[in-house]
Short mmCIF file of C-alpha atoms in Angstrom, two decimals:
data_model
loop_
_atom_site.label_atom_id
_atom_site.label_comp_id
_atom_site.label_asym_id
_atom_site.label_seq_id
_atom_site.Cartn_x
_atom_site.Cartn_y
_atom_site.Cartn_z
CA UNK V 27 11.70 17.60 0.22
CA UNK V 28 10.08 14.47 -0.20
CA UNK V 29 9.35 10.73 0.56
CA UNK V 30 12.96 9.04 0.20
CA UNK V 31 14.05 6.29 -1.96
CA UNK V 32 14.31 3.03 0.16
CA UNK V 33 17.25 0.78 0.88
CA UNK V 34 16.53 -2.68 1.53
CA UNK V 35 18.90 -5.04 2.83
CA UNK V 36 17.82 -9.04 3.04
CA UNK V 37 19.01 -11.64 5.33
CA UNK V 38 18.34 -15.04 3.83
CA UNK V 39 17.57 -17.34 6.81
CA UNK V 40 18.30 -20.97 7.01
CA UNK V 41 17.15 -22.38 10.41
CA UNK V 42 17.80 -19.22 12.20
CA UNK V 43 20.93 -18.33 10.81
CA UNK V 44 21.89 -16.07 7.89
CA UNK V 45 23.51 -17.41 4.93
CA UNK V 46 25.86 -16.69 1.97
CA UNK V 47 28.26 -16.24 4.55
CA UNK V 48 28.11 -12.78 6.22
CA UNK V 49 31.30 -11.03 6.71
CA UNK V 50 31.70 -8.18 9.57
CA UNK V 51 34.99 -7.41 11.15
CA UNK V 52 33.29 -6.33 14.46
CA UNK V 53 30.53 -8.81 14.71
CA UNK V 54 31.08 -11.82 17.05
CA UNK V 55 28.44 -14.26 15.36
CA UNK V 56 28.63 -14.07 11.83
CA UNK V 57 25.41 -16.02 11.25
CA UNK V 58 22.91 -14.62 14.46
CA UNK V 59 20.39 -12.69 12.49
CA UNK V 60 19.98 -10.20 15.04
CA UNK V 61 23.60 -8.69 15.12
CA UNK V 62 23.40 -8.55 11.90
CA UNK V 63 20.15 -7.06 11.63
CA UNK V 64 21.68 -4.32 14.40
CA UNK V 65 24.25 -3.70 12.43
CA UNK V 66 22.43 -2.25 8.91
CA UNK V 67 20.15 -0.50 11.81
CA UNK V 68 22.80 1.39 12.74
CA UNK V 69 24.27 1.72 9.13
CA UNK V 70 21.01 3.54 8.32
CA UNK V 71 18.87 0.87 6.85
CA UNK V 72 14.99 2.00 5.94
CA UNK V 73 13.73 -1.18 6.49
CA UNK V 74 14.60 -5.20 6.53
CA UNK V 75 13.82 -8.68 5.09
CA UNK V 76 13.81 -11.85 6.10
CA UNK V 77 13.87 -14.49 3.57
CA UNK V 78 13.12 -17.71 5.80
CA UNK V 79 14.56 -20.06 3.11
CA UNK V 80 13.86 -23.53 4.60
CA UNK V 81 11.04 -25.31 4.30
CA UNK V 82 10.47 -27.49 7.19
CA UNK V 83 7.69 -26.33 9.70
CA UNK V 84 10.01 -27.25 12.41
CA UNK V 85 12.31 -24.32 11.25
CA UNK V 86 8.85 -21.97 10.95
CA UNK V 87 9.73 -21.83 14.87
CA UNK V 88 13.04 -20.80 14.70
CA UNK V 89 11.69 -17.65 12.27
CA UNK V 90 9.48 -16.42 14.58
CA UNK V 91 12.12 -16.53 17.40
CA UNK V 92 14.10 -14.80 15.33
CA UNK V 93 11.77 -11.95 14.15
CA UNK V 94 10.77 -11.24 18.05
CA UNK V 95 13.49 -10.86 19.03
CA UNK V 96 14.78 -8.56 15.82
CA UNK V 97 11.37 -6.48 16.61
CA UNK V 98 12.68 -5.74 20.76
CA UNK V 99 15.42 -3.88 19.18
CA UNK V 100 15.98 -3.14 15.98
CA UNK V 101 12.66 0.01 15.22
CA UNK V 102 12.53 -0.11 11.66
CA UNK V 103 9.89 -1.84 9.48
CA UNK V 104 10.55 -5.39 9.08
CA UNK V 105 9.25 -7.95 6.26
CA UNK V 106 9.17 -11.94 6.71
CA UNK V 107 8.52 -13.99 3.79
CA UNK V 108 9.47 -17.66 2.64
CA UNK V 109 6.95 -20.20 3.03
CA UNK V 110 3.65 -18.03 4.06
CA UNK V 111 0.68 -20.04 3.14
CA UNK V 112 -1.74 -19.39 5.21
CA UNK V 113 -3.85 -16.96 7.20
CA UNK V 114 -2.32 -18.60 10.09
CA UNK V 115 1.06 -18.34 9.02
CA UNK V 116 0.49 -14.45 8.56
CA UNK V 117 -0.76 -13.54 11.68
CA UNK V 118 1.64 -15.31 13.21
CA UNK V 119 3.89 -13.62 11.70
CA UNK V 120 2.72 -10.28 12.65
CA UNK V 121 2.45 -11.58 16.21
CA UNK V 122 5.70 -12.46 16.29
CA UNK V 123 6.99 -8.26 15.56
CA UNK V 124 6.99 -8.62 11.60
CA UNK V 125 5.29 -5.00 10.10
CA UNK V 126 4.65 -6.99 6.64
CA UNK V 127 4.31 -10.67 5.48
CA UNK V 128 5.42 -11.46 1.82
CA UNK V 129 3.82 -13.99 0.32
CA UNK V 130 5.16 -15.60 -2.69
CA UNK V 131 4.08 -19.05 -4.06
CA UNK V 132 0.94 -19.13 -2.23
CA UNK V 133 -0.60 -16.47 -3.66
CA UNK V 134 0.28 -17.84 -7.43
CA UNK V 135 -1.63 -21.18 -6.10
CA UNK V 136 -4.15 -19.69 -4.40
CA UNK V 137 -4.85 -16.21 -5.74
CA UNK V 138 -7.90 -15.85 -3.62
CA UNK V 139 -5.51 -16.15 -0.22
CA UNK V 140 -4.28 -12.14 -1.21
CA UNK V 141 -7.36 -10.83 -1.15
CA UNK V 142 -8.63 -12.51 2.52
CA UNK V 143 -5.24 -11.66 3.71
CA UNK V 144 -5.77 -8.33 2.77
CA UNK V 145 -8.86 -7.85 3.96
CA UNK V 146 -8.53 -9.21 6.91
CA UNK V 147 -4.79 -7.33 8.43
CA UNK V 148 -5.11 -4.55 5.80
CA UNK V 149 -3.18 -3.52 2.63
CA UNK V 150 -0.10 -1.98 4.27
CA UNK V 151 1.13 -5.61 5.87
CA UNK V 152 0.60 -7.50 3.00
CA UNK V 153 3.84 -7.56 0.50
CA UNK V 154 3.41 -10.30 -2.44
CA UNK V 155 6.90 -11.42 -3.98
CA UNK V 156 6.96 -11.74 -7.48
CA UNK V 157 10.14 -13.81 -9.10
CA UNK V 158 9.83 -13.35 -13.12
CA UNK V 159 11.64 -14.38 -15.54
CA UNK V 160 11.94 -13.02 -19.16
CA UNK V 161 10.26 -15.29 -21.86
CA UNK V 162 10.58 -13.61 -25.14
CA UNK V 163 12.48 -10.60 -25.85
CA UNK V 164 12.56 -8.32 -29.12
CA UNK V 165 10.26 -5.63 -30.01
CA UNK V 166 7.77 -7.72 -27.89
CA UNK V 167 9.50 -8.64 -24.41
CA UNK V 168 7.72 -10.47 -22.69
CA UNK V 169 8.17 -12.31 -18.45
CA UNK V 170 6.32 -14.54 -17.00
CA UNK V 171 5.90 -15.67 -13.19
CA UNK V 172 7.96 -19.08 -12.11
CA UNK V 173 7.46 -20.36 -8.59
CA UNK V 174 9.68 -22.98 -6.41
CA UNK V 175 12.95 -20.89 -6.56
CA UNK V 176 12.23 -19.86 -10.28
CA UNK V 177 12.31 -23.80 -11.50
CA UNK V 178 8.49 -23.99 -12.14
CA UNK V 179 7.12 -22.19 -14.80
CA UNK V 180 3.47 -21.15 -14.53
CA UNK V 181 2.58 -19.20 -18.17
CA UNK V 182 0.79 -16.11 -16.13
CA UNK V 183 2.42 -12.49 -17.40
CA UNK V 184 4.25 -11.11 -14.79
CA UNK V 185 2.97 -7.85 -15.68
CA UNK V 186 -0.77 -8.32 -15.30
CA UNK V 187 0.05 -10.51 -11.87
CA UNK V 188 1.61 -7.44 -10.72
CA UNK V 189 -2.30 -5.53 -11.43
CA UNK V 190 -4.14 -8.24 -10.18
CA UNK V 191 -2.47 -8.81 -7.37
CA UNK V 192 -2.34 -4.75 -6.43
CA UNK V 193 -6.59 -5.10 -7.32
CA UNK V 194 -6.79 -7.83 -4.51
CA UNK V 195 -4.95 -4.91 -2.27
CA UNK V 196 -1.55 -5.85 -2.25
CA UNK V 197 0.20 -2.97 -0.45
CA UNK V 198 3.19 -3.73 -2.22
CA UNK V 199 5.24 -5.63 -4.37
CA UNK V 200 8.75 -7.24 -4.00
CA UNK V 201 10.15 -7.87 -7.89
CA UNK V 202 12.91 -10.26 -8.20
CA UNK V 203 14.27 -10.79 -11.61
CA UNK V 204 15.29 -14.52 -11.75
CA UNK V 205 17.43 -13.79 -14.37
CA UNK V 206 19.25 -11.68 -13.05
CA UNK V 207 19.34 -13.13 -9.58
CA UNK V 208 22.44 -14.06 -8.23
CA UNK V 209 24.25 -12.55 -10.87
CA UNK V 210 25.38 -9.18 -10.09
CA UNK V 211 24.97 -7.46 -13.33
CA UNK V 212 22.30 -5.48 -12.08
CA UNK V 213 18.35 -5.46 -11.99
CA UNK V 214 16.60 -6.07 -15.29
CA UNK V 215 15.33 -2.94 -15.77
CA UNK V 216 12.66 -3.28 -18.38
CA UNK V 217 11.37 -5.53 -16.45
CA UNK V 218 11.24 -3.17 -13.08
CA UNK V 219 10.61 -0.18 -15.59
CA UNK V 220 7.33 -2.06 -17.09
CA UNK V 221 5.98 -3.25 -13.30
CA UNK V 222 6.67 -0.18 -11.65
CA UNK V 223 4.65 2.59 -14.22
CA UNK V 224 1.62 -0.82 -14.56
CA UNK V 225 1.16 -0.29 -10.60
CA UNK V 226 -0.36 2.44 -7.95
CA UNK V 227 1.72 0.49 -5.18
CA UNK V 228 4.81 0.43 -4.54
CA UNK V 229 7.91 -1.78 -5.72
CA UNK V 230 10.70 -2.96 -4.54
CA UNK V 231 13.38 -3.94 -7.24
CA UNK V 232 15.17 -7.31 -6.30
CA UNK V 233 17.83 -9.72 -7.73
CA UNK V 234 20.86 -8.74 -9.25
CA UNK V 235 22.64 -5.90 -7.32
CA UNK V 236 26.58 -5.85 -7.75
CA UNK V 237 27.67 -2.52 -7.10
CA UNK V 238 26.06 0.53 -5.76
CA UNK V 239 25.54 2.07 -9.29
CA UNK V 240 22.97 -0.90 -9.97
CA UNK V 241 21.31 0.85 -7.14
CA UNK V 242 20.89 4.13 -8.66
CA UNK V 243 19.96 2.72 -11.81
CA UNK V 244 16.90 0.76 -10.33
CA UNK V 245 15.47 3.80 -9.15
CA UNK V 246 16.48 6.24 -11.84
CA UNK V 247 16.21 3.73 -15.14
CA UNK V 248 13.37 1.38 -13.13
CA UNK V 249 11.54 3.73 -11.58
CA UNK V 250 11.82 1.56 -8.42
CA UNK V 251 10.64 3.27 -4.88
CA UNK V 252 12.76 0.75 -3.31
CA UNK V 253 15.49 -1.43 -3.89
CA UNK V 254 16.64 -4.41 -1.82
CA UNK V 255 19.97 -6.02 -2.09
CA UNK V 256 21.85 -9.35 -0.03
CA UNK V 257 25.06 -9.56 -1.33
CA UNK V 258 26.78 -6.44 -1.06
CA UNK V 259 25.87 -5.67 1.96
CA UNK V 260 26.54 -8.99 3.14
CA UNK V 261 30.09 -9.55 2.17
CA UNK V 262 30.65 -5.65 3.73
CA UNK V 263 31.89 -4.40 0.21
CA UNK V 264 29.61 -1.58 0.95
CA UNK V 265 27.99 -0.32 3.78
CA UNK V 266 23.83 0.96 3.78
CA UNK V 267 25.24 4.59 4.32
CA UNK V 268 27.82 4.03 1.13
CA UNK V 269 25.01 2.99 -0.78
CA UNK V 270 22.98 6.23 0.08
CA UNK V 271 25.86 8.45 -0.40
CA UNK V 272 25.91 7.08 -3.69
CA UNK V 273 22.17 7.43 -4.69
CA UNK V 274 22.47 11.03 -3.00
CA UNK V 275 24.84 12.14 -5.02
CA UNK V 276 23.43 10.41 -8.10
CA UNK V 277 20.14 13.05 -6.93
CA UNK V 278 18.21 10.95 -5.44
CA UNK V 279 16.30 11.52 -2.48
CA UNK V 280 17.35 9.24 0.51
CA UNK V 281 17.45 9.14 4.55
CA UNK V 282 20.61 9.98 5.80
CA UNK E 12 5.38 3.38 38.35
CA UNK E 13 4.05 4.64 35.90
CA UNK E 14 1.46 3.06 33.99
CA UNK E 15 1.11 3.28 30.03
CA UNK E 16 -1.98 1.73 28.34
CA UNK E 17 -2.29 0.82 24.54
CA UNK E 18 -5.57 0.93 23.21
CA UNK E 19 -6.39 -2.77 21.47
CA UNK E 20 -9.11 -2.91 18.41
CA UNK E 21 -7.98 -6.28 17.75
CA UNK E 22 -7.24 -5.46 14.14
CA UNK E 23 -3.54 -4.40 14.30
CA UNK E 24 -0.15 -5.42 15.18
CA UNK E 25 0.49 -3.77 18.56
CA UNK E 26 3.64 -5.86 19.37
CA UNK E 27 6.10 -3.03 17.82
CA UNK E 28 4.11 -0.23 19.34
CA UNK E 29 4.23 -2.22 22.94
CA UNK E 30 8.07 -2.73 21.98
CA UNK E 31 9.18 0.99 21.51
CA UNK E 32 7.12 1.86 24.41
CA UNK E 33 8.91 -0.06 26.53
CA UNK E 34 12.11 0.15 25.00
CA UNK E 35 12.10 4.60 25.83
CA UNK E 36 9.63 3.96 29.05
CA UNK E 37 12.00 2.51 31.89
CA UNK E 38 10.59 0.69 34.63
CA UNK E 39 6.90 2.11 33.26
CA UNK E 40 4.28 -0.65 33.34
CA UNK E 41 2.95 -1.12 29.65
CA UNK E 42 -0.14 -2.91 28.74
CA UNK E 43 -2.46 -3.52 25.98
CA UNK E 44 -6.16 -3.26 26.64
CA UNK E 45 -9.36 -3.21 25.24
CA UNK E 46 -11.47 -2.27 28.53
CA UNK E 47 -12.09 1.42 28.89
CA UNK E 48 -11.76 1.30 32.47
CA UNK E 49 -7.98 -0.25 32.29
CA UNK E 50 -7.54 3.03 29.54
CA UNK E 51 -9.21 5.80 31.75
CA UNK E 52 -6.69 4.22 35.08
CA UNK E 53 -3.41 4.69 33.30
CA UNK E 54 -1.83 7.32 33.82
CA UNK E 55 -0.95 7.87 30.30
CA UNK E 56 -2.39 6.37 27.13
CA UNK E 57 -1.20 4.97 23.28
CA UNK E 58 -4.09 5.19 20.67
CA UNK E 59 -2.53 3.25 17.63
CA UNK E 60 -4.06 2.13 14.54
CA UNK E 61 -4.11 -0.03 11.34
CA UNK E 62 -6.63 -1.24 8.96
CA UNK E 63 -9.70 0.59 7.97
CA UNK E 64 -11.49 2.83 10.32
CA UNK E 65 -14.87 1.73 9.74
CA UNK E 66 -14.14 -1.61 11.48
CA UNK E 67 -11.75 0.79 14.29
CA UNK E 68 -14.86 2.99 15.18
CA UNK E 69 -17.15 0.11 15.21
CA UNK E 70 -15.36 -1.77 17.63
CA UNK E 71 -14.67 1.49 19.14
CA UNK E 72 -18.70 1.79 20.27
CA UNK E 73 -18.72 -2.01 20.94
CA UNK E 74 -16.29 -1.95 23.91
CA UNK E 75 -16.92 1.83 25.13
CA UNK E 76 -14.11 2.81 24.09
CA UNK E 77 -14.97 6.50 22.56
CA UNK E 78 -16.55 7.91 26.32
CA UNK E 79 -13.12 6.45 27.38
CA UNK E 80 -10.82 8.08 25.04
CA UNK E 81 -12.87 11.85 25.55
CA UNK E 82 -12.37 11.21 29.27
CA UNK E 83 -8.57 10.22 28.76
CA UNK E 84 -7.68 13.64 26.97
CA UNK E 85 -9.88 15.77 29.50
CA UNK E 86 -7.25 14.54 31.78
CA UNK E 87 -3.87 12.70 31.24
CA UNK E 88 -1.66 12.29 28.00
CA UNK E 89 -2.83 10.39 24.78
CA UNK E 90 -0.60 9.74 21.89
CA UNK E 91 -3.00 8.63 18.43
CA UNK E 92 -0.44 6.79 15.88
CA UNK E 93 -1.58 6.55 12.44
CA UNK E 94 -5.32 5.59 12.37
CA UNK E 95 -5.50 6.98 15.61
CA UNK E 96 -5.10 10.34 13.81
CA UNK E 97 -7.10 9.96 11.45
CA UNK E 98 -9.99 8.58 13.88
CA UNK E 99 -9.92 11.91 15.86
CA UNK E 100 -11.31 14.42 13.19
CA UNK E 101 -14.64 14.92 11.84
CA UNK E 102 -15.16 13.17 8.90
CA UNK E 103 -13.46 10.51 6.85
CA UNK E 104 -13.23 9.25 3.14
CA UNK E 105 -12.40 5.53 3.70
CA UNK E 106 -15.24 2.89 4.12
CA UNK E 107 -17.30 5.40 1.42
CA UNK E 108 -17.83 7.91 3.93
CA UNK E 109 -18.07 8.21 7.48
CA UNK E 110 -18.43 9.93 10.70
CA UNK E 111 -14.95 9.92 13.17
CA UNK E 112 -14.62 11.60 16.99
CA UNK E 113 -14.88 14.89 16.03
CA UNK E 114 -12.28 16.26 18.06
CA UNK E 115 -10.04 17.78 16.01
CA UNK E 116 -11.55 19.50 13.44
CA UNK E 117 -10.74 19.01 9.76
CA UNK E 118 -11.17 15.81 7.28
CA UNK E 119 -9.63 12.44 6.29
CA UNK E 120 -9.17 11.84 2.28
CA UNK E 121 -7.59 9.61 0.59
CA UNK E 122 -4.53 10.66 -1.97
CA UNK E 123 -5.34 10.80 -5.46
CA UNK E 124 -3.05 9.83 -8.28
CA UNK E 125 -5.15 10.86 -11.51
CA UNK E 126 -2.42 10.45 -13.85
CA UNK E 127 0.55 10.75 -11.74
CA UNK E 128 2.28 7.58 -12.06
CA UNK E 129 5.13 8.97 -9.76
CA UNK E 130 2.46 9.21 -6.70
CA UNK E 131 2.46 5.59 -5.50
CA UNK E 132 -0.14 5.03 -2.86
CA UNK E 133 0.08 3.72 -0.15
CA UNK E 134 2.46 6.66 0.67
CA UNK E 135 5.24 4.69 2.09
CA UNK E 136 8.18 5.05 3.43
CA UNK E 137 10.38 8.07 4.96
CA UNK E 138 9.01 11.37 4.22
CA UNK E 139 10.04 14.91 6.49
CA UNK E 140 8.05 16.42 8.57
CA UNK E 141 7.96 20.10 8.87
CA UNK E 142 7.36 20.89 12.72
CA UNK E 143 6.13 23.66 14.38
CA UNK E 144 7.19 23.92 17.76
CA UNK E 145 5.54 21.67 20.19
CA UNK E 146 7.65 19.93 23.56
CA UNK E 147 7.32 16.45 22.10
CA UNK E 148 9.45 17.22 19.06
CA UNK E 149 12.18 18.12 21.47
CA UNK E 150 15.81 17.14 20.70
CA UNK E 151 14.32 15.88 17.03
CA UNK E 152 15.59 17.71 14.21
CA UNK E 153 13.48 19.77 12.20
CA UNK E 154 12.39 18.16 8.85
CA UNK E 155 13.73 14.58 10.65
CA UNK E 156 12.34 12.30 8.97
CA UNK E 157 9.97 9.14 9.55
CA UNK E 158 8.16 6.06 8.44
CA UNK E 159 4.42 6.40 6.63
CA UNK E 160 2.31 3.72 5.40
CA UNK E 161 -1.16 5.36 4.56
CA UNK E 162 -3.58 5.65 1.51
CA UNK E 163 -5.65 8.69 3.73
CA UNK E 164 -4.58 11.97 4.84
CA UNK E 165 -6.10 14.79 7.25
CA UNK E 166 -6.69 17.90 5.97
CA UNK E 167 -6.96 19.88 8.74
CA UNK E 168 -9.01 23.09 9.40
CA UNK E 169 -7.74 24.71 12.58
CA UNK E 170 -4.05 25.47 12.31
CA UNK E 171 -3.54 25.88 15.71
CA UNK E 172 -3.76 22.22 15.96
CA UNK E 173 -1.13 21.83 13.22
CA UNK E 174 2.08 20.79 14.68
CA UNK E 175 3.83 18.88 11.60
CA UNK E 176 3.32 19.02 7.79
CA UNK E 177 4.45 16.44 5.21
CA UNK E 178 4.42 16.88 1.70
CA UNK E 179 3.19 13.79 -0.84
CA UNK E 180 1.58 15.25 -3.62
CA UNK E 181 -0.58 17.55 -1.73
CA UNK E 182 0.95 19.17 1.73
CA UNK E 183 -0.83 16.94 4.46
CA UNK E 184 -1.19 17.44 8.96
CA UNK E 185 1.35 14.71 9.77
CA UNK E 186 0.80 15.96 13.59
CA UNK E 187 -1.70 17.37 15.31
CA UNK E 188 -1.97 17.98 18.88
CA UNK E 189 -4.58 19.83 21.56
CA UNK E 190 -3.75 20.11 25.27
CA UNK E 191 -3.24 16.63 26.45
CA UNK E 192 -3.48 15.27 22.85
CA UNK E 193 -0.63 14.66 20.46
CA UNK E 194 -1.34 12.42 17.42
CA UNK E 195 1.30 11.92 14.26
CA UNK E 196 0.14 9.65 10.84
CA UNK E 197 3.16 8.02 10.51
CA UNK E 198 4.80 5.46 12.93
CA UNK E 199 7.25 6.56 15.40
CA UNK E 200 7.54 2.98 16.55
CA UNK E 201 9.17 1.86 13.50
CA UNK E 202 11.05 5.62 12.84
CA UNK E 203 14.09 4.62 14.39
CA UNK E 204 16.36 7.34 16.67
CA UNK E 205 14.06 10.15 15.73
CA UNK E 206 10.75 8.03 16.60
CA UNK E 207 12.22 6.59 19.90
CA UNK E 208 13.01 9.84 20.74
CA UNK E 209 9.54 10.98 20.16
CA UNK E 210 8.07 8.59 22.22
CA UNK E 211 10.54 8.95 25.27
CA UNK E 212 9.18 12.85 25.23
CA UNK E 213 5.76 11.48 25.53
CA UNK E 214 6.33 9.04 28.23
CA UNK E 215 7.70 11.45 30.28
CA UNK E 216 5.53 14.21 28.70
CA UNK E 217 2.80 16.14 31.36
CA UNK E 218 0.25 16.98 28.57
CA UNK E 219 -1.49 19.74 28.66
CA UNK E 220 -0.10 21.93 25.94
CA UNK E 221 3.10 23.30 24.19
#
């Protein structure tokens, strides 16, 4: 009896529609966010996140149409990140039906932007995304924090971001291996492992998820509270209520 | 028509309470207020909560608001979500130290991890809830579980006003309730069947004890 292991599914948004090509039998519009977002609901999903992936501020719009009207009917906690760099952009957010913000780049440029966020909507709605990427391995692994899609490198340890960021009241953190990203070989778990144990909050493990026993191994090797996964739940290898099954009977605690 | 009122601090997200309220409360009118006298004319009210409760009871004395809410339960139905919980004991831990409602009676502290690496705080997520019998749980499953997000927990000190118990590190009052009152820490708004359900029970709930 206990406080369950979270499953995570993430819809990547692209001007209001979900990409990398969603693939239900029984749903009429592959791409409308909100079907789909119905759909893992019902599947038993603890929470979800939207990855607004374009960058225009026309397309900001579309997002927040699309998280009100996720937040009329779908009563689990959602998260909205992808291009958050303001105070503005937050609240707006949070307006809109969003339960957390994640904020990514910004808070690498601005470090400072955290902490008012913080303080000013309180720790539990702020998530910041991390995306690391290993730069020395060994007896001395190291990983360091890239920005821009994991293309710019920026030289800070991804390990004391992780602290700092939970010091300026982070209420969580969203850990995406860019290595491992896309991949499907499953999360680097050093890397989760290291992060997780360095931080009071919680993490989410991200990037890399293939099959459901990279699931069990995030929370069991990583020490992950959550992990959050796109593509197979996207393609509907698996369904949410597989993927519990699996961690169940792999003795972890989950929400059936 | 029934009216339903949602107390407004103007320091949390009240869009997925108001959501879920309307979503189990058919044809109800739901509003979100910050005037006591729009809180003490519904006929039944919402206390929610997020942020720290220093700046909640502040703005709580600014508007009127506490005379409004000891009027509300002396007479109609009042659900506290979350801070609104916490907000009706005696005493709280956040802010270093200070003075709630008073009326439930216990304390507010905040989970301690002194070496326990596996006790991530916030406590968030899905966690059970051990009920004891109360009409608002009806048609929920016992040890159902829903969603937390809190770094402060009430320790109560009347039992009778226990009516669910979580356990996250320590065993914590998840929900309390007291004639017309019925308050839970975590969210039922974002709990999904089981918190839906909980909040159709209380919009159609006549207070006044289980």
């Amino acid at each position: 009896m206990g406080l369950a292991k979270r499953i995570i599914p993430c819809l990547d948004v692209d001007n209001g529609r979900v990409v990398k090509g969603v693939q239900f039998v029984d749903i009429r519009d592959a791409g409308d966010p909100v079907e789909i977002a119905r759909r893992y609901d019902q599947e038993g999903a603890d929470e979800l996140t939207f990855l607004d992936i374009t960058a225009s501020s026309d397309n900001r719009e579309t997002m927040i149409h699309v998280v009100e009207q996720v937040a009329g009917e779908v009563f689990i906690p959602l998260t909205v990140g992808g291009g958050i760099r303001k105070l503005d952009d937050v609240l707006r957010m949070l307006n809109a039906g969003a339960d957390k913000v994640a904020i990514n780049t910004a808070a690498v440029a601005h470090p400072e932007f955290v902490k008012q966020a913080t303080d000013h909507c309180g720790s539990q709605c702020i998530v910041v995304a991390v995306d690391a990427k290993q730069v020395a391995e060994g007896d001395a692994p190291r990983w360091e924090i890239f920005t821009h899609g994991g293309r710019k490198a920026t030289g800070i340890d991804a390990i004391e971001w992780c602290r700092r960021m939970a010091d300026y009241g982070a209420g969580e953190i969203l850990l995406t291996s860019m290595d491992r990203d896309g991949t499907r070989n499953g999360f680097d778990l050093p890397l989760t492992r290291r992060v997780c144990d360095a931080v009071e909050i919680p993490v989410i493990a991200s990037g890399g998820v293939g099959n459901l026993n990279h699931l069990v191994e995030g929370v069991i090797e990583g020490h992950a509270d959550a992990v959050l996964a796109a593509s197979i739940f996207h393609f509907a290898e698996h369904t949410v209520g597989e993927a519990k099954r699996c961690m169940q009977a792999a003795g972890i605690e989950v929400r059936l | 028509m029934q009216s339903i009122v949602i107390i407004d601090f103007g320091s949390g997200n009240l869009h997925s309470v108001r959501k879920a309220i309307e979503h189990v409360a058919d044809g109800a009118s739901v509003r979100v207020s910050n005037r006591p006298e729009e809180v003490v004319a519904a006929d039944r009210v919402v206390f929610p909560g997020q942020g720290a409760i220093g700046s909640c009871l502040q703005a709580m004395d600014a508007t009127g608001m506490r005379q409004a809410i000891n009027e509300v339960i002396a007479s109609k139905p009042l659900l506290g979500i979350c801070l609104g919980l916490q907000a009706l004991y005696e005493h709280s831990e956040e802010d270093g130290g200070i003075d709630c409602l008073g009326i439930l009676a216990g304390r507010v502290k905040r989970f301690s991890a002194p070496g326990d690496s596996a006790l991530k705080i916030p406590h968030m997520g899905w966690n059970q809830v051990d009920q004891n019998p109360h009409p608002l749980w009806s048609g929920i499953e016992q040890g159902s579980r829903f969603y937390f997000v809190h770094s402060y927990y009430v320790d109560s000190s009347e039992p009778t006003e226990v009516v669910g118990v979580t356990q996250y590190g320590v065993s914590f009052t998840s929900a309390a309730s007291r004639g017309n009152l019925f308050a839970v820490q975590f969210h039922p708004e974002k709990s999904q069947r089981s918190g839906l359900k909980l909040l159709e029970n209380f919009v159609s709930w006549d207070g006044a004890d289980g």
